[in-house]
Amino acid sequence: MADSLVRNPLKTIALLTTGAFFGYAIAKSRFTCRNQQKTSHSFKDINRTIDYLSLLKYVQSKLKKYPPCLERKFVRLTDSGEADINEFRILQWNILARALCYPENNPNMPKEIYEWSTYRLWRTLEELVRHNCDILCIEEADVYEEIKPYLHSIGYTSIFCPKFFSPCLEMVPNVGPDGCAIFYKLSIFEPVNMSCEKIAINSEMNSQIFIILQLRHKPTNKMITLVCLHLKSKESYHEKREAQISEVMKSLKSHLNGSFEDGYQKHPVMILGDFNGEPFEKFYDLIRNDRDLVLSDAYTFFDGLKHPTTIKMRKTTDNMIKRAIDYIFYTPNALKLTEYLELPIDNHDLNKNGLPSLNYSSDHLSLVANFKFI
């Protein structure tokens, strides 16, 4: 199936478009959205942005009255060599849904950090654009239709899979369901196969969904399979997350078996997302100990520690919550980690006030890494 899709690009485009629209239509049809807001941007300036630098300059012009974005540095691994055509950059980020961003009883943070049109839109686009990634995997993307024109204007195309029972639709006002989205550069990758799926456990319908996307890397002609997901939230649901990962892995293996008749053990696979659980939970062991896929965690550092990917204050506590719940898993026998964007664990303001802030638009930090095909 994969080869036939590549040989017929019109069929590929039709499949991707139909799949995304069908999923969106189903999700929208399951709800009567209350007081749904309409986006107010005309996108009239998008035609002026022909590359990521020009778009970045435009976006940052909207943020002049605010402090600079949270400073972070890339770390190049010593044995990685120089960047070449085998290398690509990928981002994983829960962007914090527009409908779910509201004050959390944090007196240290100005109210304007929760404003979408005047602040969060531009800060979100800044983070998505400034690292010049080849692939973007994002969660809580209720603003997908609003950010899509900006990213498509600089060469990305995308897939969006909305949640069936999105919590955003219970908020007043809202802009529609949130979900997962993958953006990728058409100059670097071409689509091969895709699937938008719900996570069903014992026939129980959940709001959680995931995307499986198979791409061909044009410079090397190598294939890669991506999974973008968002698991059940709240610490008490650790057993449900374990069951959800079990279903995702089963579906992924079925997908790979249908694509590679001679086996997929040496095929590049990445699983990215907001897992809402920390490494001591059983879902983590299910992934790391899987004998068929053999996956590594890109953000487990040499000291064996996991640094927090979300830092925020909740209404129910006066303490800052710091948790490592976002991940990039990859197959080390097919992909080599060469570079990663460090997590700003020593930032004083971040540790004092949490996220979001005037430097950052989400309560999750993005994970960004470079990989080489082996």
CSV table of C-alpha atoms in Angstrom, one decimal, residues 9-372:
chain,number,residue,atom,x,y,z
A,9,PRO,CA,0.8,11.5,-5.3
A,10,LEU,CA,-2.7,12.7,-6.1
A,11,LYS,CA,-4.2,9.6,-4.3
A,12,THR,CA,-1.9,10.3,-1.4
A,13,ILE,CA,-3.1,14.0,-1.1
A,14,ALA,CA,-6.7,12.9,-1.4
A,15,LEU,CA,-6.3,10.3,1.3
A,16,LEU,CA,-4.7,12.7,3.7
A,17,THR,CA,-7.2,15.5,3.0
A,18,THR,CA,-10.2,13.2,3.3
A,19,GLY,CA,-9.0,11.5,6.5
A,20,ALA,CA,-8.3,14.8,8.2
A,21,PHE,CA,-11.7,16.3,7.1
A,22,PHE,CA,-13.6,13.1,8.1
A,23,GLY,CA,-12.1,13.1,11.6
A,24,TYR,CA,-12.8,16.7,12.1
A,25,ALA,CA,-16.4,16.4,10.9
A,26,ILE,CA,-17.0,13.5,13.2
A,27,ALA,CA,-15.7,15.3,16.2
A,28,LYS,CA,-17.6,18.5,15.4
A,29,SER,CA,-20.8,16.6,14.8
A,30,ARG,CA,-20.8,15.0,18.3
A,31,PHE,CA,-21.2,18.3,20.1
A,32,THR,CA,-23.2,21.4,20.2
A,33,CYS,CA,-20.5,24.0,20.9
A,34,ARG,CA,-21.5,26.7,23.3
A,35,ASN,CA,-20.6,30.3,22.5
A,36,GLN,CA,-18.0,29.3,20.0
A,37,GLN,CA,-15.6,32.1,19.2
A,38,LYS,CA,-14.6,32.9,15.7
A,39,THR,CA,-11.0,33.8,14.8
A,40,SER,CA,-10.6,37.4,13.9
A,41,HIS,CA,-7.3,37.3,11.8
A,42,SER,CA,-7.5,37.9,8.1
A,43,PHE,CA,-4.0,36.5,7.5
A,44,LYS,CA,-3.4,39.4,5.0
A,45,ASP,CA,0.3,39.6,5.9
A,46,ILE,CA,1.0,35.9,5.3
A,47,ASN,CA,1.8,36.4,1.6
A,48,ARG,CA,4.8,38.5,2.7
A,49,THR,CA,6.4,35.5,4.6
A,50,ILE,CA,8.3,33.3,2.2
A,51,ASP,CA,10.6,31.6,4.6
A,52,TYR,CA,10.8,30.9,8.3
A,53,LEU,CA,13.0,33.9,9.0
A,54,SER,CA,10.6,36.4,7.5
A,55,LEU,CA,7.7,34.8,9.4
A,56,LEU,CA,9.7,34.8,12.6
A,57,LYS,CA,10.5,38.5,12.1
A,58,TYR,CA,6.8,39.3,11.5
A,59,VAL,CA,5.7,37.3,14.6
A,60,GLN,CA,8.3,38.9,16.8
A,61,SER,CA,7.1,42.3,15.7
A,62,LYS,CA,3.8,41.5,17.4
A,63,LEU,CA,5.7,40.8,20.6
A,64,LYS,CA,7.8,44.0,20.9
A,65,LYS,CA,6.2,45.1,24.2
A,66,TYR,CA,6.9,41.8,25.9
A,67,PRO,CA,10.3,40.4,27.1
A,68,PRO,CA,12.1,37.9,24.8
A,69,CYS,CA,11.1,34.3,24.6
A,70,LEU,CA,12.5,31.9,27.1
A,71,GLU,CA,16.1,31.4,26.3
A,72,ARG,CA,17.3,27.9,25.6
A,73,LYS,CA,20.3,26.4,23.9
A,74,PHE,CA,20.9,23.4,21.7
A,75,VAL,CA,23.4,20.8,22.8
A,76,ARG,CA,25.3,18.9,20.1
A,77,LEU,CA,26.4,15.4,21.2
A,78,THR,CA,30.2,14.9,20.8
A,79,ASP,CA,30.0,11.9,18.5
A,80,SER,CA,27.5,13.4,16.1
A,81,GLY,CA,29.8,14.9,13.5
A,82,GLU,CA,28.7,17.6,11.2
A,83,ALA,CA,25.0,18.0,10.1
A,84,ASP,CA,24.3,16.5,6.7
A,85,ILE,CA,21.4,15.4,4.5
A,86,ASN,CA,20.8,12.4,6.8
A,87,GLU,CA,19.7,14.8,9.6
A,88,PHE,CA,16.3,16.2,10.4
A,89,ARG,CA,14.9,18.2,13.3
A,90,ILE,CA,11.6,17.4,15.1
A,91,LEU,CA,9.6,19.3,17.8
A,92,GLN,CA,7.2,17.8,20.3
A,93,TRP,CA,5.0,20.3,22.2
A,94,ASN,CA,1.7,20.6,24.1
A,95,ILE,CA,0.8,24.1,23.1
A,96,LEU,CA,-1.9,24.5,25.8
A,97,ALA,CA,-5.4,24.8,24.2
A,98,ARG,CA,-6.8,28.3,23.9
A,99,ALA,CA,-10.0,27.2,25.7
A,100,LEU,CA,-8.0,25.6,28.6
A,101,CYS,CA,-5.8,28.6,29.3
A,102,TYR,CA,-7.1,30.6,32.2
A,103,PRO,CA,-5.7,32.0,35.5
A,104,GLU,CA,-4.6,29.4,38.0
A,105,ASN,CA,-4.6,31.5,41.1
A,106,ASN,CA,-1.1,32.6,40.5
A,107,PRO,CA,-0.8,36.2,41.8
A,108,ASN,CA,2.7,36.6,40.3
A,109,MET,CA,1.5,36.4,36.7
A,110,PRO,CA,-0.1,39.2,34.7
A,111,LYS,CA,-3.5,38.5,33.2
A,112,GLU,CA,-2.4,39.3,29.7
A,113,ILE,CA,-0.5,36.0,29.5
A,114,TYR,CA,-3.8,34.3,29.0
A,115,GLU,CA,-4.9,36.5,26.1
A,116,TRP,CA,-4.8,34.6,22.8
A,117,SER,CA,-5.1,37.2,20.0
A,118,THR,CA,-2.8,39.8,21.5
A,119,TYR,CA,-0.1,37.5,23.1
A,120,ARG,CA,-0.4,33.7,23.0
A,121,LEU,CA,-1.0,33.4,19.3
A,122,TRP,CA,2.2,35.2,18.5
A,123,ARG,CA,4.3,33.6,21.2
A,124,THR,CA,3.0,30.1,20.2
A,125,LEU,CA,3.9,30.8,16.5
A,126,GLU,CA,7.3,32.1,17.6
A,127,GLU,CA,8.2,28.8,19.4
A,128,LEU,CA,6.9,26.7,16.5
A,129,VAL,CA,8.9,28.7,13.9
A,130,ARG,CA,12.1,29.8,15.6
A,131,HIS,CA,13.8,26.4,15.7
A,132,ASN,CA,13.3,25.8,12.0
A,133,CYS,CA,12.1,22.2,12.5
A,134,ASP,CA,11.3,19.8,9.7
A,135,ILE,CA,8.5,18.1,11.7
A,136,LEU,CA,6.2,19.6,14.4
A,137,CYS,CA,4.1,17.3,16.6
A,138,ILE,CA,1.7,19.2,18.8
A,139,GLU,CA,-1.1,18.5,21.2
A,140,GLU,CA,-4.1,20.5,22.5
A,141,ALA,CA,-4.4,22.1,19.1
A,142,ASP,CA,-7.8,23.6,19.3
A,143,VAL,CA,-6.3,26.6,17.3
A,144,TYR,CA,-5.2,24.4,14.5
A,145,GLU,CA,-7.2,26.3,11.9
A,146,GLU,CA,-5.7,29.5,13.0
A,147,ILE,CA,-2.0,28.6,13.1
A,148,LYS,CA,-2.2,26.4,9.9
A,149,PRO,CA,-2.1,29.3,7.4
A,150,TYR,CA,1.0,30.7,8.9
A,151,LEU,CA,2.9,27.4,8.9
A,152,HIS,CA,1.7,26.4,5.5
A,153,SER,CA,2.9,29.7,4.1
A,154,ILE,CA,6.5,28.7,4.8
A,155,GLY,CA,6.3,25.2,3.3
A,156,TYR,CA,4.6,23.0,5.8
A,157,THR,CA,1.6,20.8,5.2
A,158,SER,CA,-0.3,19.1,8.1
A,159,ILE,CA,-2.7,16.6,9.5
A,160,PHE,CA,-5.1,17.2,12.4
A,161,CYS,CA,-7.0,14.6,14.4
A,162,PRO,CA,-9.5,16.1,16.8
A,163,LYS,CA,-10.6,14.5,20.0
A,164,PHE,CA,-14.1,12.9,20.0
A,165,PHE,CA,-14.9,14.2,23.5
A,166,SER,CA,-12.8,17.3,23.7
A,167,PRO,CA,-12.8,19.1,27.1
A,168,CYS,CA,-12.5,22.3,25.2
A,169,LEU,CA,-16.1,22.1,24.1
A,170,GLU,CA,-17.3,22.2,27.7
A,171,MET,CA,-15.6,25.6,28.1
A,172,VAL,CA,-17.4,28.9,27.4
A,173,PRO,CA,-16.3,30.3,25.0
A,174,ASN,CA,-14.4,27.9,22.8
A,175,VAL,CA,-13.1,27.6,19.3
A,176,GLY,CA,-13.8,23.9,18.7
A,177,PRO,CA,-12.2,20.6,19.8
A,178,ASP,CA,-8.6,20.2,20.6
A,179,GLY,CA,-6.5,17.3,19.3
A,180,CYS,CA,-3.2,16.3,17.8
A,181,ALA,CA,-1.5,17.7,14.7
A,182,ILE,CA,1.6,17.0,12.7
A,183,PHE,CA,3.2,19.6,10.5
A,184,TYR,CA,6.0,18.6,8.1
A,185,LYS,CA,8.0,20.3,5.4
A,186,LEU,CA,7.1,19.2,1.9
A,187,SER,CA,10.6,20.1,0.7
A,188,ILE,CA,12.0,17.4,3.1
A,189,PHE,CA,9.3,14.8,3.5
A,190,GLU,CA,6.5,13.3,1.4
A,191,PRO,CA,3.5,11.4,2.8
A,192,VAL,CA,3.2,7.7,2.4
A,193,ASN,CA,0.5,6.5,4.7
A,194,MET,CA,-1.5,7.9,7.6
A,195,SER,CA,-4.2,6.9,10.2
A,196,CYS,CA,-6.1,8.9,12.7
A,197,GLU,CA,-7.3,6.6,15.5
A,198,LYS,CA,-9.2,6.8,18.8
A,199,ILE,CA,-8.0,4.9,21.8
A,200,ALA,CA,-10.7,2.4,22.8
A,201,ILE,CA,-10.2,0.1,25.8
A,202,ASN,CA,-12.7,-2.7,26.3
A,203,SER,CA,-15.0,-0.9,23.8
A,204,GLU,CA,-15.0,2.1,26.1
A,205,MET,CA,-14.9,5.4,24.2
A,206,ASN,CA,-12.3,7.9,25.4
A,207,SER,CA,-11.4,11.4,24.2
A,208,GLN,CA,-7.8,10.4,23.6
A,209,ILE,CA,-6.7,9.9,20.0
A,210,PHE,CA,-3.4,9.5,18.2
A,211,ILE,CA,-2.0,9.9,14.7
A,212,ILE,CA,0.2,7.4,12.8
A,213,LEU,CA,2.0,9.1,9.9
A,214,GLN,CA,4.5,7.4,7.6
A,215,LEU,CA,6.8,9.7,5.7
A,216,ARG,CA,9.5,9.3,3.1
A,217,HIS,CA,12.6,11.5,3.7
A,218,LYS,CA,13.4,12.9,0.3
A,219,PRO,CA,17.2,13.5,0.6
A,220,THR,CA,17.8,9.8,1.6
A,221,ASN,CA,14.7,8.1,0.3
A,222,LYS,CA,14.3,6.5,3.8
A,223,MET,CA,11.0,5.9,5.5
A,224,ILE,CA,10.0,6.9,9.0
A,225,THR,CA,6.8,6.2,11.0
A,226,LEU,CA,5.6,8.8,13.5
A,227,VAL,CA,3.1,8.5,16.3
A,228,CYS,CA,1.7,11.7,17.9
A,229,LEU,CA,-0.5,11.2,21.0
A,230,HIS,CA,-2.0,12.7,24.1
A,231,LEU,CA,-2.8,10.3,27.0
A,232,LYS,CA,-5.3,10.6,29.8
A,233,SER,CA,-4.5,13.3,32.3
A,234,LYS,CA,-4.4,13.3,36.2
A,235,GLU,CA,-1.9,11.3,38.2
A,236,SER,CA,-4.6,8.9,39.5
A,237,TYR,CA,-5.2,7.5,36.0
A,238,HIS,CA,-1.9,5.7,35.7
A,239,GLU,CA,-3.5,2.4,35.0
A,240,LYS,CA,-5.6,3.9,32.2
A,241,ARG,CA,-2.4,5.3,30.6
A,242,GLU,CA,-0.8,1.9,30.8
A,243,ALA,CA,-3.8,0.4,29.0
A,244,GLN,CA,-3.9,3.2,26.4
A,245,ILE,CA,-0.2,2.7,25.6
A,246,SER,CA,-0.8,-1.0,25.2
A,247,GLU,CA,-3.5,-0.2,22.6
A,248,VAL,CA,-1.4,2.3,20.8
A,249,MET,CA,1.6,-0.1,20.5
A,250,LYS,CA,-0.7,-2.8,19.3
A,251,SER,CA,-2.1,-0.5,16.6
A,252,LEU,CA,1.3,0.7,15.6
A,253,LYS,CA,2.7,-2.8,15.2
A,254,SER,CA,-0.3,-3.8,13.1
A,255,HIS,CA,0.3,-0.7,10.9
A,256,LEU,CA,4.0,-1.6,10.5
A,257,ASN,CA,3.3,-5.2,9.7
A,258,GLY,CA,1.0,-4.1,6.9
A,259,SER,CA,3.7,-1.8,5.5
A,260,PHE,CA,6.8,-4.0,5.8
A,261,GLU,CA,6.4,-7.6,4.8
A,262,ASP,CA,10.1,-8.4,5.7
A,263,GLY,CA,9.8,-7.0,9.2
A,264,TYR,CA,10.0,-3.5,10.7
A,265,GLN,CA,12.7,-4.0,13.4
A,266,LYS,CA,15.2,-1.8,11.5
A,267,HIS,CA,12.6,0.7,10.4
A,268,PRO,CA,12.8,4.2,12.0
A,269,VAL,CA,9.9,4.8,14.5
A,270,MET,CA,9.2,7.7,16.8
A,271,ILE,CA,6.5,8.1,19.4
A,272,LEU,CA,6.0,11.6,20.6
A,273,GLY,CA,3.4,13.3,22.8
A,274,ASP,CA,2.1,14.5,26.1
A,275,PHE,CA,1.9,11.2,28.0
A,276,ASN,CA,0.7,12.9,31.3
A,277,GLY,CA,2.7,10.4,33.3
A,278,GLU,CA,6.2,10.2,34.7
A,279,PRO,CA,8.8,7.5,34.0
A,280,PHE,CA,8.0,5.5,37.2
A,281,GLU,CA,4.6,4.6,35.7
A,282,LYS,CA,4.1,1.3,33.9
A,283,PHE,CA,3.3,2.8,30.5
A,284,TYR,CA,7.0,3.9,30.4
A,285,ASP,CA,8.2,0.3,30.9
A,286,LEU,CA,5.8,-1.0,28.3
A,287,ILE,CA,7.5,1.3,25.7
A,288,ARG,CA,11.1,0.9,26.9
A,289,ASN,CA,11.0,-2.8,27.3
A,290,ASP,CA,9.2,-3.7,24.0
A,291,ARG,CA,11.3,-6.3,22.3
A,292,ASP,CA,9.9,-5.6,18.8
A,293,LEU,CA,10.4,-1.9,18.6
A,294,VAL,CA,13.3,-1.3,21.0
A,295,LEU,CA,12.7,2.4,21.8
A,296,SER,CA,14.9,4.9,23.6
A,297,ASP,CA,13.9,8.1,25.4
A,298,ALA,CA,15.7,11.1,23.8
A,299,TYR,CA,15.3,13.2,26.9
A,300,THR,CA,16.7,10.8,29.5
A,301,PHE,CA,20.1,12.3,30.1
A,302,PHE,CA,23.4,10.7,30.8
A,303,ASP,CA,23.0,11.0,34.6
A,304,GLY,CA,19.8,8.9,34.2
A,305,LEU,CA,17.6,11.8,35.4
A,306,LYS,CA,14.5,13.2,33.8
A,307,HIS,CA,14.1,16.9,34.0
A,308,PRO,CA,10.6,18.5,34.2
A,309,THR,CA,8.7,19.4,31.0
A,310,THR,CA,5.8,21.1,32.7
A,311,ILE,CA,6.2,23.6,35.6
A,312,LYS,CA,3.0,25.3,36.8
A,313,MET,CA,0.9,26.2,39.8
A,314,ARG,CA,-2.5,24.7,40.4
A,315,LYS,CA,-5.5,26.0,42.3
A,316,THR,CA,-5.5,23.1,44.7
A,317,THR,CA,-2.0,23.7,46.0
A,318,ASP,CA,0.3,26.6,46.8
A,319,ASN,CA,3.3,24.6,45.6
A,320,MET,CA,4.8,24.6,42.1
A,321,ILE,CA,4.1,21.4,40.2
A,322,LYS,CA,7.1,20.1,38.3
A,323,ARG,CA,6.7,16.9,36.2
A,324,ALA,CA,8.4,15.1,33.4
A,325,ILE,CA,5.5,14.0,31.3
A,326,ASP,CA,6.4,14.8,27.6
A,327,TYR,CA,8.5,12.4,25.6
A,328,ILE,CA,10.3,11.7,22.3
A,329,PHE,CA,10.8,8.0,21.9
A,330,TYR,CA,12.9,6.7,19.0
A,331,THR,CA,14.5,3.6,17.6
A,332,PRO,CA,18.2,3.9,18.2
A,333,ASN,CA,19.1,1.1,15.8
A,334,ALA,CA,17.7,3.2,12.9
A,335,LEU,CA,18.0,6.8,14.2
A,336,LYS,CA,21.0,8.5,15.9
A,337,LEU,CA,20.3,11.4,18.3
A,338,THR,CA,22.7,14.2,17.4
A,339,GLU,CA,21.4,17.3,19.1
A,340,TYR,CA,18.7,18.4,21.6
A,341,LEU,CA,17.3,21.6,23.0
A,342,GLU,CA,18.1,21.8,26.6
A,343,LEU,CA,15.4,22.2,29.3
A,344,PRO,CA,15.8,25.4,31.3
A,345,ILE,CA,15.8,23.8,34.7
A,346,ASP,CA,18.0,26.5,36.3
A,347,ASN,CA,15.9,29.5,35.1
A,348,HIS,CA,15.0,31.5,38.3
A,349,ASP,CA,11.8,33.1,37.0
A,350,LEU,CA,10.5,29.8,35.6
A,351,ASN,CA,11.1,28.0,38.9
A,352,LYS,CA,9.5,30.9,40.9
A,353,ASN,CA,6.4,31.7,38.8
A,354,GLY,CA,5.9,28.6,36.5
A,355,LEU,CA,4.2,28.6,33.1
A,356,PRO,CA,2.7,30.1,31.0
A,357,SER,CA,4.5,33.5,31.4
A,358,LEU,CA,5.4,36.6,29.5
A,359,ASN,CA,8.3,34.6,28.1
A,360,TYR,CA,6.4,31.5,27.1
A,361,SER,CA,2.9,30.7,26.0
A,362,SER,CA,2.3,27.1,27.2
A,363,ASP,CA,2.5,25.3,30.5
A,364,HIS,CA,4.6,22.6,28.8
A,365,LEU,CA,8.1,23.1,27.4
A,366,SER,CA,8.8,22.0,23.9
A,367,LEU,CA,11.1,19.1,23.2
A,368,VAL,CA,13.3,19.6,20.1
A,369,ALA,CA,15.9,17.2,18.8
A,370,ASN,CA,17.9,16.3,15.7
A,371,PHE,CA,18.3,12.8,14.4
A,372,LYS,CA,20.3,11.1,11.7
